[in-house]
Amino acid sequence: MTTDSPTPDTGAELLPIATPARTRAALRTLIRPDRGLALTGIGILVAATAVGLLVQPLLGRIVDIVADGRPAGDLTLPVVLLVAVAVVQGLTTTLGLTRIARLGETVLARLRERFVERALNLPADRLERAGAGDLTARVTGDVARVAEAVRSALPEMARSVLAILLTLGALALLDVRFLLAALLAVPVQLLTARWYVRRALTLYADQRVANGAQQQQLLETIGGAVTVRGHRLEEQHTERSAGRSRKAVDLTMRSVNLVLGFYGRLHIAEYIGLAAVLIAGFWLVRDGAVSIGTATAAALYFHSLFGPVNAALVLLDDAQSAAAGLVRLVGVTDLADQPEPAAGEPEAGKTAAGKAADGTPETGKPTAGKPAAGKAAPASVPRQRIASSEAAVTVHAVSHAYGPGRPVLHEVSLTLEPGEHVALVGTSGAGKSTLARIVAGVQQPTSGTVTAPAGTGSAAAGAGEHPVVLVTQEVHVFTGTLAEDLRLARPDASDADLRTALATVHALDWAEALPDGLATVVGEGGHRLDPARAQQLALARLVLADPALAVLDEATAEAGSAGARVLERSAEAALAGRTALVVAHRLTQAVAADRVVVLEAGRVVESGPHDELRDADGPYAALWRAWSGSRTTTAPHP
């Protein structure tokens, strides 16, 4: 179960946070595979702490020997035992903390993997509504907080809690009245912990949200720097960034003051408890109930509690900060959970899904407002199959809205026959990209179904493992060699397969001309690929994935006029022999398609071959005249 996050003044609909109960359940699920490691680590720490508790009685024994005026030789045994205790405690503590730390790192790694997997599977419109800053803050700051707690707070907390429990038990063994005196500090400590926890969780959650809003503003300002300068908006964006930074700083200072008040209250509890134990020792020794050494051991026991008690309570600061981050991480993993319908049983709002062209199993990589560039649709539901249909894809009564009152598609129905190339055209905002993402499985429709039977397209011959691949205009070049980037689509591809795919999309010449050919490092910090070559790389990945259905969402738009024709030829070659849905940025792509579908305000208003629609004097004819009239020559190809 999740709840909505507090919404900052950005207007964004933040990703949800998990309830405490759901977070605890998620932690149990993450720890369950390593229960043996957890039990062993805790058992070793118990043994280490128990051995350490022998120090105080041995010191008390030394006090009694001295107080009774016994020979110096009587001190040998307690001193030797103190050395042995120190060695054994050191070794067992190290071993126990190592196992607890290993448990924490394993659970943290599992949480990170689950978070990344589920974040990649989130619908693109959901990320768009939240903004990139919220997800960025969770995957950076929140993960860092949890990691820090796992590496430092978790082992220390485990040791401290065990030390407290066993030390209180040791006080009771000396004399139960020492335990009662020590417990006088507990009410102050409990009230302090309650006072702190009630304030800290909300404060740290607000701090995380404020940091996310700050990051979102910085991302928008830096990403849109050209537009900001062009409209002379530098002062407004600077003021807005400063305002959100001030809010983050104010929340940080509130947390500092909270911690200072927390420490002050803890010191009061220490003084109360120690004074009570010393007074109890004085009365018990005077009455002959215990020896001076026993009273000394009791005082040392209570004094030894200062460290673990303060550590456990102080670690509440780290724990609350980590908990605030953890509920945000679990909130994302829960948001992506979707029930899977049985094969062959379409459900309203479900779409066909495929495997990513980069080779990641049934996931995509959506970004705010756009799906994963050059990659396949994520598979949040199984690919639907209809044995009685020969159509490659059937879109039935699909509607979609980005929130209440923001409809984009209205009862759209569309059929793509096997091997057919369909071009989607229409004015900006007509719903073309939304429909393409829904068909690809990147986005779930508000209502309606998208079904795609197996065995369609070129993938039917063998590579049907990838039913759908989506290529958009925003292509990402992954860091690594060119060969590694290509093999994201098919990890077992040979160098010959890579060259064949590159040759298919007319990219082999420039690829082999790179400094190290296929071994050239590309992406961040490597050889820079211009937009046209990056798009050819994405198309080559599509060829390697060999999907039944290819969806191109303005995949040639980023090349500019000079590279448009080259990319159109590359796209034609990549789509040859397979079913394709193409969001046409240029109407030359519509000319080459088997059929043109025209969208207006989220509805299909025309459908048919280019020549027929051009001569029909309808919406498509108007688009064609506007497009071709803006060019001195029109170069449609048959």
XYZ file of C-alpha atoms in Angstrom:
638
model
C 0.000 0.000 0.000
C 1.286 3.459 -0.865
C 0.211 7.012 -0.166
C 0.700 10.135 -2.204
C 3.809 12.149 -1.525
C 3.513 15.712 -0.262
C 3.316 17.895 -3.354
C 5.827 20.757 -3.453
C 5.183 24.103 -5.093
C 6.290 22.727 -8.475
C 2.805 21.595 -9.474
C 4.151 18.075 -10.001
C 2.281 14.976 -8.910
C 5.077 13.273 -7.003
C 5.602 9.546 -6.967
C 3.959 7.917 -3.917
C 5.517 6.795 -0.666
C 4.860 3.463 1.048
C 3.112 3.087 4.380
C 5.225 1.896 7.349
C 3.466 -1.482 7.322
C 4.185 -1.980 3.629
C 7.800 -0.918 4.127
C 8.272 -3.471 6.911
C 6.745 -6.162 4.702
C 9.090 -5.212 1.864
C 12.085 -5.445 4.202
C 11.019 -8.906 5.359
C 10.796 -9.979 1.739
C 14.272 -8.608 1.010
C 15.844 -10.262 4.078
C 14.090 -13.644 3.769
C 16.651 -15.191 1.339
C 19.448 -14.464 3.869
C 17.812 -15.482 7.143
C 20.677 -17.845 7.938
C 23.234 -15.068 7.587
C 21.133 -12.794 9.805
C 20.715 -15.394 12.560
C 24.402 -16.329 12.513
C 25.517 -12.709 12.698
C 23.189 -11.913 15.585
C 24.236 -15.087 17.428
C 27.929 -14.203 17.170
C 27.236 -10.649 18.392
C 25.323 -12.022 21.378
C 28.298 -14.198 22.266
C 30.715 -11.258 21.826
C 28.602 -8.998 24.031
C 28.214 -11.670 26.714
C 31.972 -12.172 26.857
C 32.465 -8.421 27.132
C 30.209 -8.267 30.174
C 32.864 -10.192 32.150
C 35.038 -7.059 32.279
C 33.075 -5.290 35.015
C 32.981 -8.233 37.483
C 36.717 -8.811 36.920
C 37.414 -5.151 37.670
C 35.193 -5.416 40.760
C 37.199 -8.491 41.801
C 40.405 -6.480 41.527
C 38.857 -3.751 43.704
C 37.918 -6.315 46.374
C 41.429 -7.819 46.340
C 42.972 -4.403 46.850
C 40.376 -3.377 49.462
C 40.986 -6.584 51.448
C 44.770 -6.084 51.352
C 45.475 -9.427 49.685
C 48.853 -10.321 48.113
C 49.666 -8.826 44.685
C 49.843 -12.323 43.202
C 46.092 -12.626 43.611
C 45.727 -10.009 40.866
C 47.336 -12.249 38.229
C 44.298 -14.346 37.370
C 41.799 -11.450 36.959
C 44.318 -9.513 34.845
C 44.979 -12.517 32.582
C 41.243 -13.063 32.253
C 40.763 -9.392 31.299
C 43.292 -9.799 28.480
C 41.583 -12.997 27.296
C 38.183 -11.299 27.381
C 39.512 -8.409 25.302
C 40.964 -10.745 22.656
C 37.890 -12.983 22.411
C 35.495 -10.053 22.379
C 37.484 -8.283 19.682
C 37.547 -11.325 17.394
C 33.886 -12.277 17.837
C 32.699 -8.678 17.510
C 34.608 -8.288 14.254
C 33.175 -11.534 12.894
C 29.612 -10.678 13.944
C 29.714 -7.128 12.589
C 31.171 -8.426 9.325
C 28.265 -10.807 8.863
C 25.706 -8.131 9.746
C 27.380 -5.726 7.314
C 27.330 -8.398 4.599
C 23.632 -8.916 5.262
C 23.002 -5.182 4.973
C 24.926 -4.821 1.717
C 23.147 -7.836 0.220
C 19.731 -6.460 1.129
C 20.714 -3.006 -0.135
C 21.866 -4.447 -3.467
C 18.593 -6.356 -3.769
C 16.630 -3.170 -3.007
C 18.593 -1.199 -5.597
C 18.028 -3.835 -8.269
C 14.315 -3.980 -7.504
C 14.046 -0.177 -7.536
C 15.839 0.169 -10.885
C 13.805 -2.656 -12.416
C 10.515 -1.170 -11.318
C 11.483 2.441 -12.107
C 12.271 1.415 -15.679
C 8.820 -0.137 -15.898
C 6.878 2.960 -14.840
C 4.523 4.467 -17.428
C 6.086 7.438 -19.204
C 3.163 9.739 -18.401
C 3.458 8.920 -14.689
C 7.096 9.987 -14.712
C 6.190 13.090 -16.678
C 3.660 14.138 -14.048
C 6.158 13.570 -11.235
C 9.056 15.309 -12.956
C 12.600 14.032 -13.347
C 13.743 15.673 -10.087
C 11.606 13.437 -7.863
C 12.920 10.197 -9.368
C 16.476 11.586 -9.461
C 16.312 12.512 -5.762
C 15.105 9.012 -4.886
C 17.701 7.168 -6.925
C 20.535 9.362 -5.580
C 19.861 10.983 -2.199
C 17.426 8.406 -0.826
C 19.520 5.436 -1.914
C 22.606 7.124 -0.427
C 20.826 7.644 2.911
C 19.719 4.038 3.087
C 23.183 2.829 2.049
C 24.846 4.939 4.739
C 22.481 3.559 7.373
C 23.104 -0.007 6.237
C 26.884 0.400 6.334
C 27.214 2.255 9.619
C 23.984 2.433 11.589
C 22.743 -1.135 11.160
C 25.806 -2.958 12.600
C 26.214 -0.427 15.430
C 22.511 -0.532 16.245
C 22.546 -4.334 16.443
C 25.541 -4.325 18.774
C 24.127 -1.518 20.933
C 20.730 -3.140 21.447
C 22.346 -6.431 22.442
C 24.733 -4.664 24.828
C 21.845 -2.817 26.512
C 19.754 -5.943 27.048
C 22.591 -8.098 28.333
C 24.000 -5.354 30.562
C 20.629 -4.810 32.220
C 20.473 -8.537 32.814
C 23.957 -8.439 34.372
C 22.866 -5.614 36.707
C 19.959 -7.757 37.858
C 22.334 -10.655 38.579
C 24.483 -8.417 40.800
C 21.445 -7.165 42.688
C 17.995 -6.383 41.352
C 18.085 -3.055 43.211
C 20.907 -1.887 40.922
C 18.661 -2.648 37.950
C 15.766 -0.705 39.479
C 18.033 2.290 40.102
C 19.346 2.194 36.526
C 15.808 2.051 35.148
C 15.088 5.511 36.565
C 16.802 6.868 33.443
C 14.490 4.955 31.118
C 11.409 7.264 31.318
C 13.508 10.258 30.291
C 15.101 8.282 27.463
C 11.752 6.984 26.208
C 10.180 10.439 26.313
C 13.220 11.783 24.468
C 12.981 9.093 21.807
C 9.218 9.672 21.420
C 9.682 13.440 21.211
C 12.355 12.980 18.553
C 10.673 10.311 16.402
C 7.377 12.203 16.196
C 9.182 15.183 14.719
C 11.981 13.555 12.767
C 10.115 11.351 10.293
C 7.923 14.186 8.992
C 10.836 16.599 8.959
C 13.129 14.268 7.014
C 10.333 13.388 4.567
C 9.749 17.113 3.927
C 13.485 17.531 3.489
C 13.603 14.784 0.836
C 10.679 16.394 -1.030
C 12.334 19.817 -0.874
C 15.574 18.373 -2.222
C 13.635 16.754 -5.066
C 11.956 20.062 -5.903
C 15.353 21.794 -5.818
C 16.830 19.223 -8.200
C 13.815 19.501 -10.513
C 14.253 23.269 -10.732
C 17.963 22.933 -11.465
C 17.288 20.318 -14.150
C 14.673 22.515 -15.813
C 16.849 25.618 -15.663
C 19.994 23.940 -16.968
C 18.166 21.817 -19.548
C 16.284 24.830 -20.877
C 19.175 27.301 -20.582
C 18.928 28.378 -24.226
C 15.211 29.147 -23.898
C 15.748 30.870 -20.544
C 18.373 33.180 -22.044
C 16.339 33.714 -25.217
C 13.347 35.002 -23.234
C 15.475 36.900 -20.689
C 14.180 34.737 -17.841
C 17.516 34.389 -16.020
C 16.422 36.502 -13.046
C 13.140 34.627 -12.585
C 14.769 31.198 -12.753
C 17.574 32.295 -10.426
C 15.031 33.594 -7.910
C 13.009 30.404 -8.174
C 16.103 28.243 -7.667
C 17.170 30.390 -4.716
C 13.718 30.094 -3.140
C 13.719 26.315 -3.326
C 17.293 26.216 -2.048
C 16.302 28.386 0.915
C 13.460 26.026 1.715
C 15.859 23.068 1.663
C 18.333 24.938 3.901
C 15.583 25.930 6.365
C 14.525 22.309 6.710
C 18.160 21.281 7.213
C 18.585 23.817 10.035
C 15.397 22.574 11.667
C 16.835 19.070 11.637
C 20.075 20.339 13.217
C 18.151 22.023 16.049
C 16.124 18.865 16.532
C 19.290 16.787 16.956
C 20.798 19.276 19.431
C 17.660 19.107 21.586
C 17.802 15.332 21.363
C 21.382 15.185 22.716
C 20.595 17.576 25.573
C 17.752 15.407 26.844
C 19.930 12.280 26.669
C 22.539 13.840 28.969
C 19.879 14.508 31.598
C 18.898 10.802 31.536
C 22.560 9.793 32.031
C 22.975 11.957 35.130
C 19.741 10.659 36.688
C 20.649 6.993 36.125
C 24.267 7.217 37.270
C 23.339 9.150 40.403
C 20.678 6.544 41.252
C 23.105 3.613 40.826
C 25.808 5.304 42.946
C 23.338 6.077 45.721
C 22.011 2.501 45.636
C 25.587 1.180 45.808
C 26.368 3.406 48.795
C 23.359 2.141 50.775
C 23.906 -1.507 49.823
C 27.622 -1.448 50.793
C 26.841 0.346 54.075
C 24.234 -2.321 54.897
C 26.655 -5.103 53.974
C 24.350 -6.399 51.229
C 27.123 -6.219 48.596
C 30.868 -5.719 48.525
C 32.672 -2.599 47.312
C 33.746 -4.575 44.244
C 30.155 -5.497 43.403
C 29.029 -1.879 43.774
C 31.953 -0.859 41.581
C 30.927 -3.420 38.949
C 27.346 -2.086 39.042
C 28.536 1.499 38.543
C 30.808 0.361 35.710
C 27.936 -1.569 34.135
C 25.720 1.494 34.121
C 28.535 3.681 32.874
C 29.143 1.192 30.071
C 25.504 1.673 29.074
C 26.196 5.324 28.160
C 27.821 4.253 24.914
C 25.267 1.745 23.573
C 22.202 3.634 24.885
C 23.338 6.923 23.391
C 24.450 5.147 20.224
C 21.069 3.433 19.849
C 19.148 6.656 20.446
C 21.475 8.794 18.366
C 21.228 6.238 15.582
C 17.525 7.028 15.537
C 18.616 10.094 13.582
C 20.161 7.936 10.872
C 17.314 5.461 11.141
C 14.642 8.129 10.676
C 16.503 9.675 7.763
C 16.967 6.252 6.181
C 13.318 5.358 6.874
C 12.196 8.533 5.101
C 14.237 7.471 2.093
C 13.182 3.838 2.308
C 9.443 4.548 2.199
C 10.046 6.608 -0.960
C 12.001 3.769 -2.585
C 9.402 1.148 -1.652
C 6.701 3.514 -2.903
C 8.231 3.345 -6.388
C 8.564 -0.443 -6.341
C 4.919 -0.783 -5.306
C 3.739 1.711 -7.921
C 5.128 -0.483 -10.699
C 3.474 -3.680 -9.416
C 0.742 -4.674 -11.860
C -1.273 -7.887 -11.938
C -0.658 -10.033 -14.952
C -3.716 -11.344 -16.798
C -3.788 -14.909 -17.988
C -2.557 -15.480 -21.513
C -5.287 -14.961 -24.046
C -7.496 -12.991 -21.641
C -7.396 -9.313 -22.662
C -8.163 -6.762 -19.976
C -9.312 -3.195 -20.410
C -6.414 -0.826 -20.326
C -3.774 -3.465 -21.133
C -1.440 -3.420 -24.096
C 0.801 -5.697 -26.028
C 4.272 -5.777 -24.593
C 7.686 -6.794 -25.767
C 11.288 -7.208 -24.769
C 13.670 -4.288 -24.972
C 15.882 -3.893 -27.995
C 18.800 -3.375 -25.647
C 18.424 -6.918 -24.331
C 17.134 -6.105 -20.862
C 14.486 -8.652 -19.902
C 11.005 -7.218 -20.211
C 11.862 -3.685 -19.211
C 12.140 -0.341 -20.924
C 13.767 2.910 -19.880
C 11.163 5.666 -19.865
C 12.117 9.244 -19.208
C 9.948 12.133 -18.170
C 7.615 12.825 -21.063
C 9.288 10.388 -23.440
C 9.732 6.652 -23.637
C 13.081 4.963 -23.742
C 14.856 6.091 -26.853
C 15.812 3.451 -29.299
C 14.543 0.752 -26.981
C 11.635 -1.597 -26.728
C 8.503 -1.312 -24.719
C 8.578 -2.531 -21.136
C 6.550 -5.626 -20.473
C 4.335 -4.903 -17.516
C 1.795 -7.441 -18.829
C 2.213 -10.506 -21.024
C 1.934 -10.105 -24.743
C -1.691 -10.793 -25.688
C -2.397 -13.537 -28.210
C -5.489 -14.102 -30.336
C -5.472 -17.450 -32.094
C -8.453 -16.589 -34.285
C -6.998 -13.373 -35.703
C -4.544 -13.071 -38.559
C -3.881 -9.392 -37.817
C -0.474 -8.401 -36.497
C -1.922 -5.767 -34.155
C -5.450 -4.849 -33.174
C -6.195 -1.617 -31.319
C -9.740 -1.641 -29.986
C -11.527 1.401 -28.546
C -8.382 2.780 -26.916
C -8.753 5.996 -24.945
C -6.161 7.759 -22.839
C -6.034 10.811 -20.606
C -3.136 12.412 -18.749
C -5.178 13.037 -15.634
C -8.776 14.220 -15.221
C -9.905 16.606 -17.919
C -6.872 15.967 -20.137
C -8.060 13.437 -22.753
C -5.599 12.666 -25.538
C -7.154 9.675 -27.346
C -10.854 8.940 -27.856
C -12.053 5.410 -28.719
C -9.295 4.780 -31.270
C -9.555 1.510 -33.189
C -6.922 0.383 -35.659
C -5.740 -2.843 -37.287
C -2.268 -3.524 -38.673
C -2.065 -6.500 -40.985
C 1.037 -8.740 -40.946
C 3.894 -7.016 -42.752
C 1.928 -3.787 -43.217
C 3.571 -0.394 -42.740
C 1.168 2.193 -41.327
C 2.093 5.873 -41.003
C 0.492 7.995 -38.269
C 0.183 11.666 -39.249
C -1.518 14.676 -37.754
C -0.856 18.050 -36.251
C 1.080 18.508 -33.032
C -0.960 17.316 -30.050
C -3.152 14.996 -32.098
C -2.107 12.009 -29.958
C 0.278 10.274 -32.367
C 3.108 9.648 -29.902
C 0.675 8.588 -27.181
C -0.911 5.995 -29.466
C 2.543 4.780 -30.555
C 3.662 4.321 -26.952
C 0.471 2.465 -26.099
C 0.877 0.103 -29.057
C 4.506 -0.458 -28.049
C 3.504 -1.215 -24.462
C 5.416 1.673 -22.919
C 2.189 3.263 -21.731
C -1.082 1.767 -20.529
C -4.319 3.164 -21.994
C -7.052 4.507 -19.764
C -9.446 2.109 -21.474
C -9.507 -0.225 -24.435
C -7.161 -3.026 -25.486
C -4.199 -3.614 -27.755
C -3.590 -7.194 -28.830
C -0.882 -8.756 -30.970
C -0.873 -12.453 -31.913
C 2.323 -14.484 -31.928
C 4.162 -15.462 -35.043
C 3.826 -12.179 -36.928
C 6.459 -10.239 -38.765
C 9.980 -11.340 -39.506
C 10.434 -12.491 -35.918
C 8.156 -15.433 -36.612
C 11.026 -17.253 -38.239
C 13.059 -17.421 -35.096
C 13.703 -14.269 -33.109
C 10.155 -13.812 -31.890
C 11.633 -13.398 -28.401
C 11.290 -9.633 -29.071
C 7.637 -9.019 -30.042
C 7.804 -5.206 -30.036
C 10.621 -2.683 -30.345
C 10.126 1.070 -30.006
C 12.547 3.607 -31.491
C 11.982 7.286 -30.725
C 13.702 10.478 -31.752
C 15.507 10.633 -28.401
C 18.194 8.000 -28.766
C 20.614 7.154 -25.973
C 24.122 5.964 -26.767
C 25.250 3.785 -23.868
C 28.783 4.119 -22.541
C 31.009 1.313 -23.791
C 32.281 -0.011 -27.077
C 30.132 0.204 -30.167
C 29.898 -3.598 -30.185
C 28.666 -3.644 -26.568
C 26.085 -0.983 -27.395
C 24.772 -3.079 -30.264
C 24.762 -6.298 -28.251
C 22.323 -4.755 -25.783
C 19.705 -5.875 -28.301
C 21.130 -9.388 -28.692
C 23.910 -10.379 -26.276
C 24.866 -13.506 -28.239
C 25.330 -11.670 -31.558
C 28.648 -12.307 -33.296
C 30.770 -9.568 -34.850
C 29.483 -10.721 -38.229
C 25.897 -10.244 -37.003
C 26.762 -6.737 -35.817
C 28.289 -5.820 -39.165
C 25.282 -7.236 -41.003
C 22.912 -5.133 -38.888
C 25.004 -2.002 -39.447
C 25.165 -2.685 -43.168
C 21.379 -3.123 -43.271
C 20.860 0.416 -41.970
C 23.699 1.829 -44.130
C 25.958 2.485 -41.128
C 28.767 -0.009 -41.653
C 31.064 2.399 -43.512
C 31.236 5.005 -40.770
C 31.327 2.337 -38.050
C 34.399 0.667 -39.558
C 35.992 4.099 -40.078
C 35.939 4.773 -36.324
C 39.389 4.752 -34.625
C 38.967 1.185 -33.318
C 36.033 0.028 -35.426
C 33.507 -1.939 -33.395
C 35.831 -1.688 -30.373
C 35.614 2.127 -30.329
C 34.287 3.475 -27.030
C 31.147 5.563 -27.569
C 28.748 7.334 -25.234
C 29.671 9.490 -22.256
C 33.412 10.202 -22.345
C 33.876 8.244 -25.587
C 33.653 8.946 -29.298
C 30.761 11.291 -29.954
C 28.121 10.151 -32.419
C 26.049 12.833 -34.131
C 22.237 12.509 -33.969
C 21.952 10.774 -37.351
C 24.559 8.138 -36.486
C 23.073 7.623 -33.022
C 19.705 6.991 -34.675
C 21.268 4.522 -37.110
C 22.744 2.745 -34.090
C 19.246 2.445 -32.589
C 17.912 1.127 -35.894
C 20.741 -1.433 -36.034
C 19.695 -2.602 -32.554
C 16.173 -2.968 -33.905
C 17.493 -5.175 -36.724
C 19.405 -7.319 -34.216
C 16.333 -7.679 -31.993
C 14.316 -8.702 -35.076
C 10.891 -7.876 -33.608
C 7.502 -8.922 -34.900
C 6.341 -5.315 -34.625
C 8.440 -2.150 -34.888
C 7.140 1.212 -33.684
C 9.010 4.339 -34.846
C 8.051 7.570 -33.092
C 9.513 10.379 -35.221
C 12.714 8.368 -35.334
C 14.225 10.552 -38.076
C 13.279 13.924 -36.579
C 16.583 14.665 -34.840
C 18.735 14.326 -37.942
C 17.848 17.680 -39.495
C 17.232 18.206 -43.170
C 20.681 17.053 -44.274
C 20.473 13.642 -42.653
C 16.723 13.059 -43.041
C 16.942 11.200 -46.344
C 19.772 8.987 -45.076
C 17.801 8.074 -41.975
C 14.637 7.434 -43.949
C 16.549 4.949 -46.096
C 17.949 3.353 -42.918
C 14.469 3.120 -41.397
C 13.018 1.584 -44.565
C 15.731 -1.089 -44.548
C 15.257 -1.814 -40.835
C 11.481 -2.200 -41.275
C 11.649 -4.369 -44.370
C 9.652 -7.574 -43.975
C 8.115 -6.710 -40.607
C 4.950 -5.020 -39.379
C 5.533 -1.363 -38.552
C 3.744 1.630 -37.085
C 5.536 4.886 -37.963
C 4.794 8.305 -36.474
C 5.755 10.346 -39.537
C 7.760 13.491 -38.862
C 8.091 14.051 -42.603
C 5.343 13.153 -45.028
C 7.819 11.383 -47.287
C 7.471 8.563 -44.769
C 3.716 8.601 -45.302
C 4.233 8.337 -49.061
C 6.301 5.180 -48.568
C 3.802 3.576 -46.159
C 1.191 1.034 -47.206
C -1.461 3.031 -45.398
C -1.786 6.442 -43.780
C -3.850 7.007 -40.637
C -4.700 10.617 -39.806
C -5.316 11.624 -36.183
C -7.083 14.819 -35.173
C -7.711 15.677 -31.521
C -7.193 12.062 -30.522
C -9.536 10.546 -33.112
C -8.943 8.717 -36.391
C -10.430 10.931 -39.092
C -8.946 9.328 -42.218
C -7.286 6.083 -43.230
C -6.054 4.896 -46.604
C -3.164 4.950 -49.105
C -1.279 8.196 -49.667
C -2.519 8.794 -53.202
C -6.138 8.188 -52.272
C -6.064 10.535 -49.277
C -4.108 13.197 -51.132
C -6.786 13.344 -53.814
C -9.702 13.205 -51.353
C -9.336 16.866 -50.329
C -9.654 15.962 -46.630
C -7.434 16.602 -43.591
C -4.518 14.653 -45.064
C -4.693 16.589 -48.332
C -4.490 19.825 -46.328
C -1.450 18.522 -44.449
C 0.160 17.446 -47.697
C -0.386 20.827 -49.351
C 0.999 22.650 -46.306
C 4.018 20.362 -46.105
C 4.866 20.181 -49.796
C 4.143 23.861 -50.330
C 6.826 24.825 -47.815
C 9.472 23.225 -50.043
C 10.705 24.404 -53.408
C 10.672 20.821 -54.630
C 8.868 17.811 -53.310
C 10.771 14.585 -53.346
C 8.404 11.817 -52.465
C 9.631 8.371 -53.304
C 7.482 5.522 -54.421
